[in-house]
Coordinates of C-alpha atoms in Angstrom, one line a residue:
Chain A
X145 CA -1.5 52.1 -20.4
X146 CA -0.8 52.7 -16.6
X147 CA -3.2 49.6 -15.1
X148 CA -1.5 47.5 -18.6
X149 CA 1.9 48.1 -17.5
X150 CA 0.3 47.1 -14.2
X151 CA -0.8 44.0 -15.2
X152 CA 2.4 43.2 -16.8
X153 CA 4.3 43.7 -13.3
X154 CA 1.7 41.6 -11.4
X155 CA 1.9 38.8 -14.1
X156 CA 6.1 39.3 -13.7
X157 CA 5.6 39.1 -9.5
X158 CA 3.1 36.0 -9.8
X159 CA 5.5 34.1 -12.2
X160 CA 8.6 34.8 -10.4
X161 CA 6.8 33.7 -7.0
X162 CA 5.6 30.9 -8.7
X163 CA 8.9 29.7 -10.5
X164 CA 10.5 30.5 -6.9
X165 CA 8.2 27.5 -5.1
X166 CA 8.8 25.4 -8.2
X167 CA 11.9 23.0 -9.7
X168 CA 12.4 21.7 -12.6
X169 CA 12.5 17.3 -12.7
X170 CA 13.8 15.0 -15.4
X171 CA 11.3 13.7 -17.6
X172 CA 11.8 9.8 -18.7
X173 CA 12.4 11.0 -22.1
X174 CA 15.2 13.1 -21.5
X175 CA 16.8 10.0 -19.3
X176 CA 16.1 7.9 -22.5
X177 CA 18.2 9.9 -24.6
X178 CA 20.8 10.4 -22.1
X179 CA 20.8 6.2 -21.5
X180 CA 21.1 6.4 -25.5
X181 CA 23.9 8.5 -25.9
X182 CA 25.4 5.9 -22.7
X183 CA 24.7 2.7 -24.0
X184 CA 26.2 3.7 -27.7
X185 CA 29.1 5.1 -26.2
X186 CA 29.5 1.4 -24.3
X187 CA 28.5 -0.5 -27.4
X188 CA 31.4 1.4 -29.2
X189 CA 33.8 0.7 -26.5
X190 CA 32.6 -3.3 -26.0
X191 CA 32.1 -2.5 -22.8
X192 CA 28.8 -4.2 -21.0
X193 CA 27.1 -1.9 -18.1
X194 CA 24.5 -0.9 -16.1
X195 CA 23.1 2.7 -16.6
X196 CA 20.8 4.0 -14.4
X197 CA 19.2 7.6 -14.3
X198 CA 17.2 8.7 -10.8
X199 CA 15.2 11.2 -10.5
X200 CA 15.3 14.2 -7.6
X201 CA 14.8 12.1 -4.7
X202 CA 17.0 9.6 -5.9
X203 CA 14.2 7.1 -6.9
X204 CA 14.7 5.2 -10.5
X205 CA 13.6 6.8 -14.1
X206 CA 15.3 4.4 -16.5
X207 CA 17.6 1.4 -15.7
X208 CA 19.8 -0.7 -18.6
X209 CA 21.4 -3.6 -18.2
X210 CA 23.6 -4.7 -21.0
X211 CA 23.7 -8.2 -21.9
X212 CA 26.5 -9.7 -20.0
X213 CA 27.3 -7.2 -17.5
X214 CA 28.3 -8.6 -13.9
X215 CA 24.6 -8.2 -12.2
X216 CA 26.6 -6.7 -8.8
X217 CA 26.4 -3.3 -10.9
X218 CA 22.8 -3.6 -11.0
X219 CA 23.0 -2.7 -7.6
X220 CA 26.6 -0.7 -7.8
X221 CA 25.5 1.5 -10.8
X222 CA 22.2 2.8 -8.6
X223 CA 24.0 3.3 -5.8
X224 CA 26.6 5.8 -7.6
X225 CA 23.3 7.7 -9.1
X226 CA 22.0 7.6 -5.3
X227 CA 24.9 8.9 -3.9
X228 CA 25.3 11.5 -7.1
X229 CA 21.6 12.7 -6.4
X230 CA 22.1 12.4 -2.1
X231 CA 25.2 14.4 -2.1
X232 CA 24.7 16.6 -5.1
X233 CA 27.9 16.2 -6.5
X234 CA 29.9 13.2 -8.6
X235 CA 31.4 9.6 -6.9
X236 CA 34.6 11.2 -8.5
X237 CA 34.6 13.5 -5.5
X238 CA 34.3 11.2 -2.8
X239 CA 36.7 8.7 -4.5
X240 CA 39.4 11.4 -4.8
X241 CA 38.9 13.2 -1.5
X242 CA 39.2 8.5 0.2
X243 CA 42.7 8.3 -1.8
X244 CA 43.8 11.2 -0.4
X245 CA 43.2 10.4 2.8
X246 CA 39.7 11.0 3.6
X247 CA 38.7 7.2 5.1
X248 CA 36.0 8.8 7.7
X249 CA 33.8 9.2 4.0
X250 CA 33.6 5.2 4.4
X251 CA 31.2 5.2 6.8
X252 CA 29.2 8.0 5.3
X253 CA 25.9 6.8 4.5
X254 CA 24.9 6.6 0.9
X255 CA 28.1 7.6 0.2
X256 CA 30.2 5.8 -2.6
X257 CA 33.2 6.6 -3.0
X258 CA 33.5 5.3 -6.8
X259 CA 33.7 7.2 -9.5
X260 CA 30.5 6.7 -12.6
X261 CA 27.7 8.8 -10.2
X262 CA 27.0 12.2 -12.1
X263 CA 24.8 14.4 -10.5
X264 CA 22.2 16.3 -13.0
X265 CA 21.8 20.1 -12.5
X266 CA 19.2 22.4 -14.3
X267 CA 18.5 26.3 -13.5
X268 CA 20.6 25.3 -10.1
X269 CA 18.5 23.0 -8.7
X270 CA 19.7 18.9 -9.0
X271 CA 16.9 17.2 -10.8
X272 CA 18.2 13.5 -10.6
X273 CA 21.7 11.2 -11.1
X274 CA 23.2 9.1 -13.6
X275 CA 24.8 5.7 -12.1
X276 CA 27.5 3.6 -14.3
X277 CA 29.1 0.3 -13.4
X278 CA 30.2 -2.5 -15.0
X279 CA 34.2 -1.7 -16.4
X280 CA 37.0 0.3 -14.5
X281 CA 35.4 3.3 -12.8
X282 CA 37.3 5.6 -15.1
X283 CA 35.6 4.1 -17.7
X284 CA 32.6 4.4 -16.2
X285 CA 32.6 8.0 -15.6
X286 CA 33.4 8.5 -19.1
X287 CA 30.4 6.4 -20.5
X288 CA 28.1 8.5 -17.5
X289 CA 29.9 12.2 -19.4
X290 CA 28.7 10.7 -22.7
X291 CA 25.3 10.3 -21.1
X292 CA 24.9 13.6 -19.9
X293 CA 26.5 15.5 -22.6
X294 CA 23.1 15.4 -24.9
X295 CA 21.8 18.0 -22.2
X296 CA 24.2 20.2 -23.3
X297 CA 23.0 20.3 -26.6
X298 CA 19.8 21.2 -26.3
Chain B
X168 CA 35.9 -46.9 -39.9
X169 CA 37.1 -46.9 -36.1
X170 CA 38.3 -43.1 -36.3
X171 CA 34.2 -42.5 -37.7
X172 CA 32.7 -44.1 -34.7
X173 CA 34.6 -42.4 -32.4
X174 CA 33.9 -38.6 -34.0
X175 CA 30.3 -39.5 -33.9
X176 CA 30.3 -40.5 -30.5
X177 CA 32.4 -37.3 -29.6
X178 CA 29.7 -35.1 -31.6
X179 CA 27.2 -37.1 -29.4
X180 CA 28.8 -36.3 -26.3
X181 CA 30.2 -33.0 -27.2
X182 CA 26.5 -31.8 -28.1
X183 CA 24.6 -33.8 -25.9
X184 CA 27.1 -32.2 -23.2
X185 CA 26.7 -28.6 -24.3
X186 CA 22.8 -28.5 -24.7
X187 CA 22.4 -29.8 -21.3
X188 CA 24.4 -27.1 -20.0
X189 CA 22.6 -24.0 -21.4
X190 CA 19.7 -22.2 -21.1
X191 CA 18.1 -19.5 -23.0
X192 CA 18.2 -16.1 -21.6
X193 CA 16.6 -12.6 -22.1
X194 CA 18.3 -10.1 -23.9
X195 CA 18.5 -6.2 -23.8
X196 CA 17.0 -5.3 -27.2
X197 CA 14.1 -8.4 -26.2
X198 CA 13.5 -6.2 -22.8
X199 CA 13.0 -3.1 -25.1
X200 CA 10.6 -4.2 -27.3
X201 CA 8.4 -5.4 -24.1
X202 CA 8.9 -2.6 -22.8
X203 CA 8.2 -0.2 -25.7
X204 CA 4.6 -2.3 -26.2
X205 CA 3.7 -1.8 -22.6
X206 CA 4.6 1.7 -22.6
X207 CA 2.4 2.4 -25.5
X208 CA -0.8 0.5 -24.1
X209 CA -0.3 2.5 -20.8
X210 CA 0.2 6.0 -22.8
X211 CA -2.4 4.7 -25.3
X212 CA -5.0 4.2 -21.8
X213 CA -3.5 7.5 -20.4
X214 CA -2.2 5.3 -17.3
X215 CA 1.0 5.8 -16.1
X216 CA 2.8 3.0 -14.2
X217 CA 6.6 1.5 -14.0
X218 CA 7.5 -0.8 -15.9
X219 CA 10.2 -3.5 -14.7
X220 CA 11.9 -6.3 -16.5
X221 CA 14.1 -8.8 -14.9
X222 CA 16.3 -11.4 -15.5
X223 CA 16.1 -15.5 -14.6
X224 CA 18.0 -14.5 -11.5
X225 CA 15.7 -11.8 -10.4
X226 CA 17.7 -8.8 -11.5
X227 CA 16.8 -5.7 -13.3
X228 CA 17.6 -5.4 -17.1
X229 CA 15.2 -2.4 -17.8
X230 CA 13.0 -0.4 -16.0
X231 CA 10.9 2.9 -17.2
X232 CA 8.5 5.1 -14.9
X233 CA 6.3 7.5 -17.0
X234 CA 6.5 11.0 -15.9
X235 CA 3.8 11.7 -13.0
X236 CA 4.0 7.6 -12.0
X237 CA 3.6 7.2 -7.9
X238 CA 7.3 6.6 -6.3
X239 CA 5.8 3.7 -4.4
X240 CA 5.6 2.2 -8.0
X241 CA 9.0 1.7 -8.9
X242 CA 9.8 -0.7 -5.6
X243 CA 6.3 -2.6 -6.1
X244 CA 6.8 -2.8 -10.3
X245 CA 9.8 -4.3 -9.5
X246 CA 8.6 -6.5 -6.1
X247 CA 5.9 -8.2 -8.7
X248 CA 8.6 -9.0 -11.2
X249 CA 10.6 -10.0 -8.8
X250 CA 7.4 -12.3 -7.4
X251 CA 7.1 -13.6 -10.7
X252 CA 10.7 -14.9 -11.7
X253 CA 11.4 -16.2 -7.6
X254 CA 7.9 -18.5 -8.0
X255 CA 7.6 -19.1 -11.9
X256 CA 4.0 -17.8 -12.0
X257 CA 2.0 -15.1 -12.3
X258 CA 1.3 -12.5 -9.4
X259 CA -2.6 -12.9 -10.2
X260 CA -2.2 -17.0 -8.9
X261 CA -0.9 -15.5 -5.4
X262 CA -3.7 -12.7 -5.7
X263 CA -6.2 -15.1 -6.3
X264 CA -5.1 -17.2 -3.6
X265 CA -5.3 -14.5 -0.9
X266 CA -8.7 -13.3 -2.1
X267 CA -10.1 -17.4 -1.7
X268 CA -8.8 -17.3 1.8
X269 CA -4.5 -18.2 1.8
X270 CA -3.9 -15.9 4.0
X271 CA -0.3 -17.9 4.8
X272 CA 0.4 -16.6 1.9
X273 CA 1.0 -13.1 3.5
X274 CA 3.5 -14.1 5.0
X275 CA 5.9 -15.8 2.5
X276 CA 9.1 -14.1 1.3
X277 CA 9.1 -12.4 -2.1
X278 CA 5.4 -13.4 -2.6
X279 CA 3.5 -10.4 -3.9
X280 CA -0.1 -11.3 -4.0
X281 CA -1.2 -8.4 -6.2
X282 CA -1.7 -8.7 -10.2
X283 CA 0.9 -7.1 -13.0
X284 CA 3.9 -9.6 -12.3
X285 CA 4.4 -12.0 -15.4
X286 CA 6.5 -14.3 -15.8
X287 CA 8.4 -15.1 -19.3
X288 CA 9.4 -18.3 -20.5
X289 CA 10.9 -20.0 -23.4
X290 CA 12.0 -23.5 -24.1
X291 CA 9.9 -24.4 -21.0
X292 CA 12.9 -22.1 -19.3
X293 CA 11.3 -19.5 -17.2
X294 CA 14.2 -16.8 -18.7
X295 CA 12.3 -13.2 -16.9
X296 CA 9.5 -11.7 -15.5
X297 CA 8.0 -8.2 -16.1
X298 CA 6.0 -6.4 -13.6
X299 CA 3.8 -3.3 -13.7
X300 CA 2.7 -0.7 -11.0
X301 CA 0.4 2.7 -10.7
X302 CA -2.7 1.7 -12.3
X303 CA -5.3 -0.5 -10.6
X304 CA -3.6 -4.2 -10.3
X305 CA -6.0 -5.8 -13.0
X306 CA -4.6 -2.4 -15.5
X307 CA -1.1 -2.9 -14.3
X308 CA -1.6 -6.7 -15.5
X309 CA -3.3 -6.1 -19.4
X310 CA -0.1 -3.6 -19.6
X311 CA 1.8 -6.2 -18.5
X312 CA 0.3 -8.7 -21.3
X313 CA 0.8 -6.0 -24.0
X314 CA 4.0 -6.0 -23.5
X315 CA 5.0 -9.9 -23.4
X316 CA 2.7 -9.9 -26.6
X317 CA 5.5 -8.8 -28.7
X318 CA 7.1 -12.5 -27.8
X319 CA 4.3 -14.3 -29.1
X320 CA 4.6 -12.3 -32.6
X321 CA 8.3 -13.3 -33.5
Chain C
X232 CA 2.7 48.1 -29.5
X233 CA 2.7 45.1 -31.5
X234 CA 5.8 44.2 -30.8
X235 CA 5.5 45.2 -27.0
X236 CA 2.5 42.5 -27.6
X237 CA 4.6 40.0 -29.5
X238 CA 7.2 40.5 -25.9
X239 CA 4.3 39.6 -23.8
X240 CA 3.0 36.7 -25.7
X241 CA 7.0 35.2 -25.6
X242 CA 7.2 35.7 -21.9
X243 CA 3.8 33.9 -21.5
X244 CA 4.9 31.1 -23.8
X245 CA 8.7 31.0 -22.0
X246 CA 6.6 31.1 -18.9
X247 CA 4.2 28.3 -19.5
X248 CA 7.2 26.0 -20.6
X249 CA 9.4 26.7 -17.7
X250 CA 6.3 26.0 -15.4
X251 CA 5.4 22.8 -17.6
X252 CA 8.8 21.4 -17.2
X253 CA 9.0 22.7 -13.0
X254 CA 6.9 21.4 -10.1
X255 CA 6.0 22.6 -7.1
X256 CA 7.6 21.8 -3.8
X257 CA 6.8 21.9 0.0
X258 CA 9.6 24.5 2.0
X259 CA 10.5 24.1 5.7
X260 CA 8.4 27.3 6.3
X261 CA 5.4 25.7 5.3
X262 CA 6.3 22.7 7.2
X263 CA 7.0 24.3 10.6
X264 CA 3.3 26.1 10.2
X265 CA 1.8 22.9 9.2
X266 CA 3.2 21.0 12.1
X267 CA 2.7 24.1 14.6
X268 CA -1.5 23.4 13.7
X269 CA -1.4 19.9 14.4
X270 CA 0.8 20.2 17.2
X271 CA -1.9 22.2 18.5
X272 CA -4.7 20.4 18.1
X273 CA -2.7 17.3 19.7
X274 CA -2.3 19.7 23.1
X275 CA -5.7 20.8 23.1
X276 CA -6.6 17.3 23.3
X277 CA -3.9 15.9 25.7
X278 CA -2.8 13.7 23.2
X279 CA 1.0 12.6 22.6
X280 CA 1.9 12.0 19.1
X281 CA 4.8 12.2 16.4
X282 CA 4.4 14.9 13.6
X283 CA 6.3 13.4 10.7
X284 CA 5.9 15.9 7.0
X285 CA 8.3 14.7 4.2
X286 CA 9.1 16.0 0.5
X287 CA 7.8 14.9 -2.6
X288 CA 10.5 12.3 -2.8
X289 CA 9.8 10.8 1.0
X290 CA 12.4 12.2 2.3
X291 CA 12.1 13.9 6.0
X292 CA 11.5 17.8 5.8
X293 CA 10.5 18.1 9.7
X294 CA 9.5 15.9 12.7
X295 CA 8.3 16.9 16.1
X296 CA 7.4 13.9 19.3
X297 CA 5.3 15.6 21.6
X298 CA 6.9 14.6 25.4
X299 CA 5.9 10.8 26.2
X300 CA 4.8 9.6 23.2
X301 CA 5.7 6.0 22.7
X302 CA 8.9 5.8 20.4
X303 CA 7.9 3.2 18.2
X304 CA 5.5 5.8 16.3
X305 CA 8.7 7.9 15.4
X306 CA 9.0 5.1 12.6
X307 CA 5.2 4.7 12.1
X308 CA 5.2 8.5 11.9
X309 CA 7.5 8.3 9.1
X310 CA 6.5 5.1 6.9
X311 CA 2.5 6.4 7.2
X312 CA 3.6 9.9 5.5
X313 CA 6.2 7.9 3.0
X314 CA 3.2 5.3 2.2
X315 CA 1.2 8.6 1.4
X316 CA 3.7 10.6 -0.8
X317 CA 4.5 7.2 -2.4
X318 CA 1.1 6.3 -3.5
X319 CA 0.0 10.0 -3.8
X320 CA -3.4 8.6 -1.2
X321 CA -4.1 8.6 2.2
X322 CA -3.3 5.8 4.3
X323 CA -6.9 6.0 5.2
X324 CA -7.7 4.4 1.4
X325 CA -5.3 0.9 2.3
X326 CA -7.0 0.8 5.9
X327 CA -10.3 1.0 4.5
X328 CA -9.7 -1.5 1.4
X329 CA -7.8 -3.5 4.1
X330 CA -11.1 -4.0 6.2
X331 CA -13.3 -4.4 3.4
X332 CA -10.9 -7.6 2.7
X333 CA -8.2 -6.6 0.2
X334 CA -5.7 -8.3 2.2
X335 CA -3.3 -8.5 -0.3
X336 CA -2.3 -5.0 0.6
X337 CA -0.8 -6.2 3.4
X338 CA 2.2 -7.0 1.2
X339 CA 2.5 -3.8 -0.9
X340 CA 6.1 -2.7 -0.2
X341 CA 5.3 0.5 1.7
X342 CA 2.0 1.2 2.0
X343 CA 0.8 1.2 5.6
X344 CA -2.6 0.8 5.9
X345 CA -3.4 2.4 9.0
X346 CA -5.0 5.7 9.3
X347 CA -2.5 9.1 9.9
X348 CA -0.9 9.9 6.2
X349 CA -2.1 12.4 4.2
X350 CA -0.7 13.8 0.9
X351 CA -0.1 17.4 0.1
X352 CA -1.2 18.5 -3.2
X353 CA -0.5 21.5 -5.1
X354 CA -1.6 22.5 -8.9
X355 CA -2.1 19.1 -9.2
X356 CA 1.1 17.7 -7.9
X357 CA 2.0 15.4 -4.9
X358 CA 4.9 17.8 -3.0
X359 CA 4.9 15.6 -0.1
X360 CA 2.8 14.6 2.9
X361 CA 2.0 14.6 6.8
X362 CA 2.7 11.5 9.2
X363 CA 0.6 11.0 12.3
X364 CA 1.0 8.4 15.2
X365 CA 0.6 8.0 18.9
X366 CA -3.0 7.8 19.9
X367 CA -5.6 5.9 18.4
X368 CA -5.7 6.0 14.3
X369 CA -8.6 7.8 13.7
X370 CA -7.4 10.4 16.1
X371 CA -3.9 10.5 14.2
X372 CA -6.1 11.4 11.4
X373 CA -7.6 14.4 13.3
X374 CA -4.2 15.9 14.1
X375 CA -3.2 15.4 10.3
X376 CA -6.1 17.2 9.3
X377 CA -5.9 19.7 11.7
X378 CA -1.8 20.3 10.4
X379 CA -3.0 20.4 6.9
X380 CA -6.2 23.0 7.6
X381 CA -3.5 26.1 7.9
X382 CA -2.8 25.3 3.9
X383 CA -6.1 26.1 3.1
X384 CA -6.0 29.3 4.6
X385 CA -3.7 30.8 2.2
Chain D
X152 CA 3.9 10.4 67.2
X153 CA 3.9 7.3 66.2
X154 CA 2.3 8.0 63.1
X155 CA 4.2 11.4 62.4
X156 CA 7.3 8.6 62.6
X157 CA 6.0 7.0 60.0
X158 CA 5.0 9.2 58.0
X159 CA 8.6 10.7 57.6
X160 CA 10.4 7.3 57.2
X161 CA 8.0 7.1 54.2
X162 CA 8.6 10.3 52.7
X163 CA 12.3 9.2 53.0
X164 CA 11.8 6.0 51.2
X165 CA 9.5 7.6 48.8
X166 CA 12.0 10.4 48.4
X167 CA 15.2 8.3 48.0
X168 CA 13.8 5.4 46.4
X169 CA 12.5 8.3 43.7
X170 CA 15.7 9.8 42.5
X171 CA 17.6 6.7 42.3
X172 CA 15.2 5.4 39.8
X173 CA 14.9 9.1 37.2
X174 CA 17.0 10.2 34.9
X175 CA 16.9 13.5 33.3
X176 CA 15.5 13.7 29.7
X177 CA 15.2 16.3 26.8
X178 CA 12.3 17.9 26.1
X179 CA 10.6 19.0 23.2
X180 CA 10.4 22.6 24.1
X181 CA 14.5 22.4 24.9
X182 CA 14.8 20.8 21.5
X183 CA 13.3 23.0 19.7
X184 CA 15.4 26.3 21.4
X185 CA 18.5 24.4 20.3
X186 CA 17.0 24.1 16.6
X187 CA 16.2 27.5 16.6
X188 CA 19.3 28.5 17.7
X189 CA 21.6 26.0 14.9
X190 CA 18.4 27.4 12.2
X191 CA 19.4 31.4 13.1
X192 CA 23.6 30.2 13.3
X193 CA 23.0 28.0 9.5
X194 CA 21.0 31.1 7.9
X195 CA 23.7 33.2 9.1
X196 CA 25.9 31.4 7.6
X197 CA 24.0 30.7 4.5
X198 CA 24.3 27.2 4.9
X199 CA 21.9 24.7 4.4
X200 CA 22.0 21.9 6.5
X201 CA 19.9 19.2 8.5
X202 CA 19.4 19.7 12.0
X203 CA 18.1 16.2 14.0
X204 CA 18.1 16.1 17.7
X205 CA 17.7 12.6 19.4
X206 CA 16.3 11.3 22.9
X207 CA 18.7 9.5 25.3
X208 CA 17.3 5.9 23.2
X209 CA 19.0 7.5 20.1
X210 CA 15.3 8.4 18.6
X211 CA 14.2 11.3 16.9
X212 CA 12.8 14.4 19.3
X213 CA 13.3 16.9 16.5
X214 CA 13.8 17.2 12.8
X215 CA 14.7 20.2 10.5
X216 CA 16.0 20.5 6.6
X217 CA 16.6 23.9 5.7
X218 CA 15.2 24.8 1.9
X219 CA 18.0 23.6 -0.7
X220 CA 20.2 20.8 1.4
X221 CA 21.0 18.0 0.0
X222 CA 18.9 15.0 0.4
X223 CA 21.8 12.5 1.9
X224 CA 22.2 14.8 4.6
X225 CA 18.6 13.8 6.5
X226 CA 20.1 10.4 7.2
X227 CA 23.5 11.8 8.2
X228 CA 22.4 14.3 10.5
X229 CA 20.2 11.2 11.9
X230 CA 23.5 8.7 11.9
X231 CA 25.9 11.7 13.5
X232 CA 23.5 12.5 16.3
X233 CA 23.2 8.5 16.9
X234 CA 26.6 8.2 17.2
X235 CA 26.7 11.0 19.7
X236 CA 24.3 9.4 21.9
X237 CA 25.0 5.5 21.4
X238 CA 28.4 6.3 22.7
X239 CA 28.2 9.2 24.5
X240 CA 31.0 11.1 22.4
X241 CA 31.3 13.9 19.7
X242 CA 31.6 12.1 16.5
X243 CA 34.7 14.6 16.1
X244 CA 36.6 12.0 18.4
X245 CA 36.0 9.6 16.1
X246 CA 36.7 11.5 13.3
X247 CA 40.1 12.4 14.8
X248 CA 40.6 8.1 15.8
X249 CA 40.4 7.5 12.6
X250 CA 42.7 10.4 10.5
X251 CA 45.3 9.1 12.9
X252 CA 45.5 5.9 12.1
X253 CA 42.1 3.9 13.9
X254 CA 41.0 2.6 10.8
X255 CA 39.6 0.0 13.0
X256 CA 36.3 2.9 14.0
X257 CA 35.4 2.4 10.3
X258 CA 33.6 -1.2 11.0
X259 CA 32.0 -0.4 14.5
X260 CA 28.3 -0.4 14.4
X261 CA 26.5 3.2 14.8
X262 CA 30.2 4.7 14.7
X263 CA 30.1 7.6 12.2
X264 CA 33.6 9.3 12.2
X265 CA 32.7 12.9 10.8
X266 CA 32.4 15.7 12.9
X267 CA 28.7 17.3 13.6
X268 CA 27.3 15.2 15.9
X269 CA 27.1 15.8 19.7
X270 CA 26.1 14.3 23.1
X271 CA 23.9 16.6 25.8
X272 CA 24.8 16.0 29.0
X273 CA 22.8 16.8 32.1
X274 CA 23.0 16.3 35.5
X275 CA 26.4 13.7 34.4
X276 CA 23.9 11.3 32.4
X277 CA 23.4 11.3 28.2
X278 CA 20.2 12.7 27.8
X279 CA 20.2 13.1 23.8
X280 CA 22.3 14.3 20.8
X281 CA 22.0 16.4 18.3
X282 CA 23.4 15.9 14.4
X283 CA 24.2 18.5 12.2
X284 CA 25.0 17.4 8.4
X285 CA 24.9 19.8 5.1
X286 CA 28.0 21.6 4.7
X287 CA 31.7 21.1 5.4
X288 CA 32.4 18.9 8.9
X289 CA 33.7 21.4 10.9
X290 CA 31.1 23.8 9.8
X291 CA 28.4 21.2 10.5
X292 CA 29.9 21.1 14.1
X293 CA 29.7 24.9 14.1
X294 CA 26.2 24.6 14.0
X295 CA 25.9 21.9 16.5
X296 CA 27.9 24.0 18.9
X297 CA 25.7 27.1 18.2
X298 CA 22.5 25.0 18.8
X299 CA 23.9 23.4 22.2
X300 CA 24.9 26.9 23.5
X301 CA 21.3 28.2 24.5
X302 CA 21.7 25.0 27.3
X303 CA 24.0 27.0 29.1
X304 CA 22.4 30.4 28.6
X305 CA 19.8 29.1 31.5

């Protein structure tokens, strides 16, 4: 029983080592139901967007483009994800902290100070981005929550 | 009998005028359905590759990178679309030119010589391209047929 | 017992999905020993190179130039490990294909073939890889090797 | 006599001639005692942060990324330190420009205006910079400052 409970702790120490060198990534099925729940909440709305998902080092998963959406946001909507994914934290943030003030963020690079880039976090670690553009940027942060918010209920 | 002639030569104009002026375009849902064909011959062939679909203008309307896909992919899926659309021909006519000794070729911008870029045309309008990366370049281009297949079948 | 059992089996189960759904990665630890060994074997032989290693997504974890090495292999340093980590091969396989006539690599957006990036795997998956430039390529390959040795030893 | 003559207006020419035409530079070994020191101030701190140290041509000597920063931060580290050195100022003076009112700073070239990048002076020339990016500004220039201090130590 000694050596089994043994065992148990060595299998425990391994694992934890293990899971302490590992992270978890976004798989392209979860960023197809997270562009799902995106592009329905746009198609309600009538609003035409880009969505694009990135993964951990901010390279591209997924990319939508709605029929009719301006093709700058091609561009626009994976530079939010980039900077979401760069920075580890929303566009809202840098767009908030430029009105108050905060013009040196400008010249940041990969830095876009717009809001519709949502970081994505799992077990702590940021696993990738979700970019929006194509309608205000209010409007696209909201179409980016609706996104993200089928993570929540797995 | 004066007012007649006149609305027929008004239809005339007024059609002859508007079908001159359009072209036909690739949609979203069209994209999709490439893209879910390709995606199940590369799953089917355990290959897995990035899949890009662009637009007449060379922008991306949908683009999917199966989970364990090569990063470099996603720029070169996308660089053979991209090839595809800018020249109105396939990736494999720039490949087989290189290999036969056009070696100029190298040098000209957007030209990837290297199979799996397709372009898509209807109406004699070339209206996309797709392009597909991470397999060897003669895989990446029977992916990239399986997927305009579903075009042929409407 | 059997319940003590049942616990066991869970954890291995919970276990085997976390680990299915994480991935390794490379740590600045490992870097710094990695780059210690080729920095090593680059005195030893009097030559001056740059020691690029980058993460799984290409991005720079650590970089070393040796005093006098030409500064135009800071860059080659750097696009020879991001050609590795983003076709999961060593340079050494586009160099080779290269000389054997598959020109057509010449155009791949970022792969560099010249001899000096290797990728480092682990369980399987590409966590990121080592740059090498200054001296002659087959000599940057030595120095790579020589960096990548100390992982073996663990 | 004659040739004892000679020989001294030589050594003179030689002599003078020499140290008009050198520079001091920043070596490797120095490089890496200023990362060590910014590493042990960062840990410290628990902060994680890029450390990049640049030659007197603004090109990388020296790159570290401590487990866990974010991505972005490798090429703003880089860009900070570049600043430093193409204009032989701590980015902090730009930073300060432009929250009072220099808007202007925001479209110079190589002009980042966020503190954390700094100039090394020796001998009254520029011989390199180092760039500090990962946490708050005035923390990155923290670190920067911590790094710099083993140059006066000797």
């Amino acid at each position: 029983m000694k050596s089994f409970l043994l065992l148990i702790l060595l299998v425990a120490i391994t694992t934890t080592g293990y899971s302490q060198s590992t992270q978890p990534y976004l798989s392209l099925a979860e960023a197809k139901r997270i562009a799902d729940a995106a592009e329905a909440k746009a198609i309600e709305n009538e609003w035409t967007v880009v969505i694009a998902i990135l993964d951990a080092g901010g390279h591209l998963i997924l990319l939508r483009k709605i029929d009719g959406t301006q093709i700058g946001s091609v561009e626009v909507a994976m530079e939010k994800a980039k900077s979401a994914v760069y920075f580890k934290r929303s566009t809202k943030v840098f767009e908030d902290a430029v009105n108050e003030g905060g013009l040196r963020l400008l010249s940041l690079p990969n830095a876009i100070p717009v809001e519709g880039g949502v970081p994505i976090f799992r077990d702590g670690h940021c696993i990738g981005a979700i970019g929006i553009s194509g309608v205000r940027s209010d409007q696209d942060g909201i179409i980016a929550e609706a996104g993200l918010s089928v993570l929540e209920l797995k």
